[in-house]
Short mmCIF file of C-alpha atoms in Angstrom, two decimals:
data_model
loop_
_atom_site.label_atom_id
_atom_site.label_comp_id
_atom_site.label_asym_id
_atom_site.label_seq_id
_atom_site.Cartn_x
_atom_site.Cartn_y
_atom_site.Cartn_z
CA MET A 1 41.30 -45.22 41.03
CA THR A 2 37.56 -45.89 41.20
CA ASP A 3 34.52 -43.80 41.65
CA ALA A 4 33.38 -45.48 44.93
CA VAL A 5 31.54 -43.23 47.16
CA PHE A 6 31.52 -44.02 51.00
CA ARG A 7 28.78 -42.90 53.35
CA GLU A 8 28.10 -43.07 57.03
CA THR A 9 25.24 -45.59 57.59
CA THR A 10 23.80 -43.22 59.92
CA ALA A 11 23.63 -40.61 57.28
CA GLU A 12 20.76 -42.54 55.51
CA PRO A 13 18.13 -43.30 58.12
CA ARG A 14 15.74 -46.09 57.36
CA THR A 15 11.99 -46.36 58.36
CA GLN A 16 10.87 -49.95 58.54
CA ALA A 17 7.48 -50.63 57.18
CA VAL A 18 4.89 -52.62 58.85
CA PRO A 19 2.27 -54.96 57.50
CA LEU A 20 -1.20 -53.28 57.45
CA ALA A 21 -4.71 -54.74 57.58
CA HIS A 22 -7.80 -52.69 56.51
CA LEU A 23 -9.19 -52.37 59.92
CA SER A 24 -8.13 -52.69 63.48
CA LEU A 25 -11.10 -53.49 65.70
CA GLU A 26 -10.89 -52.85 69.25
CA LEU A 27 -13.23 -55.14 71.34
CA GLY A 28 -12.62 -53.37 74.73
CA HIS A 29 -10.42 -51.34 77.04
CA PHE A 30 -10.59 -52.66 80.44
CA TYR A 31 -9.29 -51.31 83.84
CA MET A 32 -8.62 -53.44 86.64
CA GLU A 33 -12.07 -52.97 88.31
CA ASP A 34 -13.57 -54.11 85.20
CA LEU A 35 -11.73 -57.40 85.49
CA GLU A 36 -12.15 -57.48 89.33
CA ALA A 37 -15.99 -57.56 88.73
CA GLY A 38 -15.92 -61.04 87.53
CA PRO A 39 -16.72 -63.16 84.53
CA GLU A 40 -20.52 -61.95 84.31
CA HIS A 41 -19.19 -58.45 83.76
CA LEU A 42 -16.99 -59.57 81.09
CA ARG A 43 -19.79 -61.69 79.51
CA ARG A 44 -22.05 -58.72 79.35
CA HIS A 45 -19.47 -56.57 77.79
CA PHE A 46 -18.71 -59.14 74.99
CA GLU A 47 -22.37 -59.64 74.35
CA ARG A 48 -22.81 -55.86 73.83
CA VAL A 49 -19.72 -55.64 71.63
CA ARG A 50 -20.58 -58.53 69.37
CA PRO A 51 -23.42 -56.89 67.26
CA TRP A 52 -21.46 -53.73 66.76
CA ALA A 53 -18.37 -55.55 65.80
CA GLU A 54 -20.14 -57.63 63.27
CA ALA A 55 -21.53 -54.30 61.88
CA ALA A 56 -17.97 -52.94 61.68
CA ARG A 57 -16.78 -56.09 59.76
CA ALA A 58 -19.86 -55.71 57.31
CA PHE A 59 -18.94 -52.17 56.67
CA ALA A 60 -15.31 -52.91 55.99
CA THR A 61 -16.41 -55.79 53.74
CA ALA A 62 -18.47 -53.40 51.73
CA GLN A 63 -15.73 -50.88 51.58
CA ALA A 64 -13.28 -53.57 50.17
CA GLY A 65 -15.22 -53.72 46.95
CA GLY A 66 -15.71 -57.52 46.91
CA LYS A 67 -12.40 -58.35 48.18
CA ARG A 68 -11.73 -60.10 51.58
CA PRO A 69 -10.87 -57.27 53.99
CA ARG A 70 -8.08 -57.69 56.47
CA ILE A 71 -9.44 -57.24 59.74
CA SER A 72 -7.78 -57.81 63.22
CA THR A 73 -9.28 -57.52 66.69
CA CYS A 74 -7.47 -56.20 69.80
CA PHE A 75 -8.11 -55.75 73.50
CA LEU A 76 -6.31 -53.48 75.87
CA ILE A 77 -5.92 -54.14 79.53
CA ASP A 78 -4.93 -51.33 82.00
CA ASP A 79 -1.97 -52.35 84.08
CA TYR A 80 -0.52 -48.93 84.09
CA PHE A 81 -2.67 -47.10 86.75
CA THR A 82 -3.64 -50.15 88.81
CA ARG A 83 -2.69 -53.79 88.86
CA PHE A 84 -4.93 -56.64 89.91
CA SER A 85 -4.26 -60.34 90.31
CA SER A 86 -2.07 -61.69 87.44
CA PRO A 87 -2.02 -62.40 83.68
CA ALA A 88 -2.14 -66.14 84.55
CA GLU A 89 -5.53 -65.84 86.18
CA LEU A 90 -7.22 -62.89 84.32
CA VAL A 91 -6.13 -63.38 80.67
CA PRO A 92 -7.65 -66.97 80.39
CA LEU A 93 -10.92 -65.67 82.04
CA LEU A 94 -11.16 -62.72 79.71
CA LEU A 95 -10.47 -65.04 76.70
CA ALA A 96 -13.04 -67.65 77.82
CA GLU A 97 -15.78 -65.04 78.15
CA ALA A 98 -15.09 -63.66 74.69
CA ASP A 99 -15.03 -67.21 73.18
CA ARG A 100 -18.35 -67.99 75.08
CA THR A 101 -20.06 -65.21 73.27
CA GLY A 102 -18.45 -65.87 69.91
CA VAL A 103 -15.87 -63.07 69.87
CA THR A 104 -12.21 -63.70 68.82
CA VAL A 105 -9.49 -61.64 70.37
CA ASP A 106 -6.53 -61.72 67.94
CA TYR A 107 -4.14 -59.36 69.96
CA LEU A 108 -3.88 -58.52 73.49
CA ALA A 109 -1.97 -55.31 74.81
CA ARG A 110 -1.10 -53.88 78.09
CA GLU A 111 -1.54 -50.17 78.55
CA SER A 112 1.83 -49.64 80.36
CA GLY A 113 3.38 -50.62 76.92
CA CYS A 114 1.99 -47.29 75.64
CA ALA A 115 4.13 -45.47 78.14
CA ASP A 116 7.23 -47.74 77.85
CA ALA A 117 7.58 -50.57 75.53
CA GLY A 118 10.62 -52.41 76.66
CA LYS A 119 13.51 -49.96 76.33
CA VAL A 120 11.57 -47.53 74.20
CA PRO A 121 10.05 -44.54 76.11
CA VAL A 122 7.15 -44.53 73.87
CA ALA A 123 4.82 -41.83 75.57
CA GLU A 124 7.86 -39.53 76.09
CA ALA A 125 8.78 -39.85 72.32
CA VAL A 126 5.10 -39.02 71.13
CA ALA A 127 5.13 -36.02 73.65
CA GLY A 128 8.22 -34.61 72.02
CA ARG A 129 6.27 -34.50 68.54
CA LEU A 130 3.51 -32.27 69.91
CA VAL A 131 3.05 -29.10 67.64
CA GLU A 132 0.60 -26.80 69.42
CA GLU A 133 -1.86 -24.82 67.18
CA PRO A 134 -1.77 -21.22 68.25
CA PRO A 135 -5.09 -19.74 68.57
CA PRO A 136 -5.78 -16.84 66.07
CA GLY A 137 -4.64 -13.62 67.67
CA SER A 138 -2.62 -15.16 70.47
CA TYR A 139 0.77 -13.65 71.34
CA GLY A 140 2.49 -16.54 73.05
CA ILE A 141 1.40 -15.80 76.57
CA ARG A 142 0.36 -19.21 77.26
CA PRO A 143 3.18 -21.59 78.33
CA PRO A 144 3.75 -24.56 75.93
CA ALA A 145 2.30 -27.91 76.48
CA ALA A 146 5.80 -29.24 76.99
CA GLN A 147 6.11 -27.06 80.00
CA THR A 148 2.48 -27.31 81.43
CA GLY A 149 1.40 -30.74 80.55
CA TRP A 150 -1.88 -29.38 79.30
CA LEU A 151 -3.13 -29.24 75.59
CA ALA A 152 -6.13 -27.25 74.31
CA ASN A 153 -8.02 -27.18 71.12
CA GLY A 154 -8.39 -23.43 71.16
CA GLU A 155 -7.90 -20.45 73.38
CA ARG A 156 -8.50 -20.51 77.04
CA SER A 157 -10.16 -17.92 79.11
CA PRO A 158 -7.91 -15.10 80.01
CA VAL A 159 -6.56 -15.25 83.62
CA ALA A 160 -8.05 -12.63 85.76
CA ARG A 161 -5.48 -10.07 86.94
CA THR A 162 -5.50 -7.37 89.53
CA PRO A 163 -5.82 -4.11 87.58
CA GLN A 164 -3.11 -1.58 87.90
CA ALA A 165 -3.95 1.83 89.40
CA MET A 166 -6.20 4.02 87.19
CA LYS A 167 -6.97 1.07 84.79
CA LYS A 168 -10.05 -0.86 84.35
CA ALA A 169 -10.11 -4.73 85.08
CA THR A 170 -10.01 -6.82 81.90
CA ALA A 171 -13.43 -8.10 81.01
CA TRP A 172 -14.11 -11.82 81.12
CA GLN A 173 -13.98 -13.70 77.88
CA PRO A 174 -15.02 -17.27 77.14
CA PRO A 175 -12.55 -19.85 75.86
CA ARG A 176 -12.85 -20.36 72.02
CA GLU A 177 -12.32 -23.53 69.98
CA THR A 178 -9.92 -22.87 66.99
CA ALA A 179 -11.96 -24.89 64.54
CA ALA A 180 -15.45 -23.97 65.94
CA ARG A 181 -18.56 -24.25 63.91
CA ARG A 182 -20.75 -21.37 64.94
CA HIS A 183 -20.25 -22.51 68.70
CA SER A 184 -17.28 -23.60 70.49
CA VAL A 185 -16.63 -27.05 72.11
CA PHE A 186 -13.64 -26.05 73.96
CA LEU A 187 -11.46 -28.96 75.58
CA ASP A 188 -8.20 -28.52 77.69
CA VAL A 189 -6.61 -31.99 78.13
CA GLU A 190 -4.22 -32.95 80.83
CA LEU A 191 -1.44 -34.90 79.21
CA TRP A 192 0.60 -35.94 82.36
CA SER A 193 1.08 -35.16 86.01
CA ASP A 194 4.51 -34.92 87.80
CA ALA A 195 5.12 -36.07 91.42
CA PRO A 196 7.32 -34.16 93.71
CA ASP A 197 10.01 -36.83 93.34
CA GLY A 198 9.96 -36.32 89.50
CA HIS A 199 7.99 -39.40 88.50
CA ARG A 200 5.74 -38.69 85.53
CA THR A 201 2.32 -40.32 85.31
CA TRP A 202 0.95 -40.11 81.70
CA SER A 203 -2.88 -39.51 81.49
CA CYS A 204 -5.47 -41.98 80.15
CA PRO A 205 -6.18 -39.71 77.09
CA PHE A 206 -2.51 -39.51 76.15
CA LEU A 207 -1.84 -43.23 76.52
CA ALA A 208 -5.02 -43.72 74.43
CA ALA A 209 -3.58 -41.58 71.74
CA VAL A 210 -0.28 -43.52 71.73
CA TRP A 211 -2.46 -46.83 71.45
CA GLN A 212 -4.25 -45.35 68.26
CA LEU A 213 -1.04 -44.39 66.68
CA ALA A 214 0.31 -47.87 67.35
CA ARG A 215 -2.77 -49.61 65.79
CA LEU A 216 -2.41 -47.17 62.67
CA GLY A 217 1.13 -48.39 62.16
CA LEU A 218 2.47 -44.87 62.61
CA LEU A 219 5.00 -45.30 65.61
CA ARG A 220 8.57 -45.49 65.18
CA HIS A 221 11.60 -45.34 67.29
CA GLN A 222 14.93 -44.70 65.18
CA GLY A 223 13.10 -46.08 62.36
CA ASP A 224 11.92 -49.32 63.85
CA PRO A 225 8.37 -50.10 64.69
CA VAL A 226 7.17 -49.77 68.18
CA LEU A 227 4.74 -52.30 69.98
CA VAL A 228 5.60 -55.21 67.67
CA PRO A 229 3.21 -58.13 68.24
CA HIS A 230 4.97 -61.12 70.10
CA PRO A 231 3.45 -64.53 69.21
CA HIS A 232 1.92 -66.36 72.08
CA THR A 233 3.33 -69.85 72.08
CA ALA A 234 3.34 -70.85 75.79
CA SER A 235 0.53 -72.95 77.21
CA GLY A 236 -0.24 -70.33 79.79
CA PHE A 237 0.47 -66.71 80.96
CA PRO A 238 3.08 -65.47 83.46
CA GLU A 239 2.24 -64.58 87.08
CA ASP A 240 3.55 -61.02 86.68
CA TRP A 241 2.40 -58.30 84.40
CA ASP A 242 5.77 -57.16 83.80
CA GLU A 243 6.65 -60.59 82.32
CA LEU A 244 3.90 -60.26 79.72
CA PRO A 245 4.99 -58.72 76.49
CA PRO A 246 3.29 -55.40 75.85
CA LEU A 247 1.61 -56.74 72.73
CA ILE A 248 0.91 -60.41 72.09
CA ARG A 249 -0.72 -62.25 69.12
CA LEU A 250 -2.99 -64.71 70.38
CA ASN A 251 -4.28 -65.91 66.93
CA PRO A 252 -1.59 -67.33 64.83
CA ARG A 253 -3.78 -66.81 61.74
CA ALA A 254 -4.68 -63.19 62.57
CA ASP A 255 -4.46 -60.31 60.00
CA PRO A 256 -1.74 -57.70 60.87
CA PHE A 257 -2.29 -55.71 64.06
CA ALA A 258 -1.71 -52.28 62.53
CA ALA A 259 -4.30 -51.03 59.93
CA TYR A 260 -5.20 -48.18 57.63
CA ARG A 261 -8.25 -47.47 60.11
CA THR A 262 -9.21 -48.30 63.43
CA CYS A 263 -12.63 -48.72 65.12
CA SER A 264 -13.19 -48.97 68.89
CA VAL A 265 -16.20 -50.49 70.60
CA LEU A 266 -16.36 -49.07 74.00
CA PRO A 267 -18.75 -48.12 76.87
CA ASN A 268 -20.04 -44.33 76.57
CA ARG A 269 -17.91 -43.36 79.59
CA PHE A 270 -14.95 -43.37 77.30
CA LEU A 271 -16.44 -40.59 75.13
CA PRO A 272 -14.77 -37.67 76.79
CA VAL A 273 -11.53 -39.68 76.76
CA GLU A 274 -11.67 -40.26 73.16
CA HIS A 275 -12.68 -36.80 72.29
CA ALA A 276 -9.33 -35.82 74.04
CA VAL A 277 -7.58 -38.26 72.02
CA ARG A 278 -8.67 -36.51 68.68
CA VAL A 279 -7.50 -33.05 70.17
CA ILE A 280 -4.08 -34.68 70.85
CA LEU A 281 -3.69 -36.39 67.52
CA ASP A 282 -4.61 -33.19 65.63
CA GLN A 283 -1.64 -31.64 67.18
CA THR A 284 0.92 -34.44 66.94
CA GLU A 285 3.62 -34.42 64.07
CA VAL A 286 3.54 -38.00 63.10
CA ASP A 287 6.59 -39.68 61.53
CA PRO A 288 6.46 -38.26 57.86
CA GLU A 289 8.27 -41.50 56.43
CA ALA A 290 5.69 -43.71 58.12
CA LEU A 291 2.85 -41.68 56.69
CA ARG A 292 4.49 -41.90 53.32
CA GLN A 293 4.59 -45.61 53.62
CA VAL A 294 0.92 -46.06 54.49
CA ALA A 295 0.03 -43.52 51.60
CA GLU A 296 1.87 -45.38 48.99
CA ARG A 297 0.63 -48.82 50.03
CA SER A 298 -2.89 -47.68 50.23
CA ALA A 299 -2.62 -46.17 46.79
CA ARG A 300 -1.26 -49.51 45.43
CA GLU A 301 -4.35 -51.30 47.03
CA ALA A 302 -6.92 -48.57 46.06
CA VAL A 303 -7.66 -47.92 49.69
CA ALA A 304 -8.98 -44.65 50.48
CA VAL A 305 -7.19 -43.23 53.60
CA PRO A 306 -7.84 -39.66 55.08
CA ASP A 307 -4.88 -37.35 55.31
CA SER A 308 -5.87 -36.49 58.74
CA VAL A 309 -4.73 -39.12 61.33
CA ALA A 310 -7.48 -38.32 63.65
CA ASP A 311 -10.11 -39.05 60.84
CA ARG A 312 -8.67 -42.52 60.40
CA ILE A 313 -10.28 -43.45 63.84
CA SER A 314 -13.71 -44.35 64.51
CA TYR A 315 -15.99 -45.44 67.53
CA VAL A 316 -19.07 -47.30 68.60
CA PHE A 317 -20.17 -46.21 72.09
CA TYR A 318 -22.63 -48.45 73.79
CA ALA A 319 -24.76 -47.47 76.77
CA GLY A 320 -23.79 -48.94 80.10
CA SER A 321 -20.49 -49.38 81.97
#
């Protein structure tokens, strides 16, 4: 007789850790019309981005306390809402204009990978982790976000109803932000839209929130990391966007893709989108084991990481399109 104990392997779920840089620096998020605008538009973008990217690097270096900070750069291309040309034509053009202005892109991602990464329904999985904050004094009248596809950072204005006989109509009330400071900045975010045939289209803010979670190393599917970088070893790029991996590592010497913090340098037209991203992240239950791994590693490295996931992201918005 022995004292051996047998367990089902599925009874001990494991969560794989991911390597982490100190900072993930996003150098742009382009829609197809940006790419269609031609090389001069790309060049102007990188010329505007470069000084702010250098400032973000300098700040990260100061935060590292004399140690060399691990900083990786990334670029996101929208191939989800519209498709233009091919990776074989556009990616070399984009990289050439970045190189011309002295900017290095370490990682390139496709926005469609934030919706579905291979066989992993990434956006659907994140949507399943939404935990709405009920406004103070609410009584559950508002349908949940999982049903409506809308997520707010407070209490909406009540819907006007026809008063019953002998009763007064309910007076109008303004919407209220849950965490307002004196005055409210209320935001109601559309997470997706459903077509009559049942096809779901995820919104830009929701996919951007998924993108931030990926850059923070907090996305998991059955314990495995999601959006793992694929090394780019071919001499060129494929003709079809679906043949390009969701995330590729262009620089073989690059620091890790995921990081303790993120910074995105974007045109100011993205400001409302990124406000919505913070609202979504504030109401998303992130994988607790992934959070624990980041907390333990940052403690070993003496790196300060905010408890709030939304506070781990930062932006530089430059004027122009």
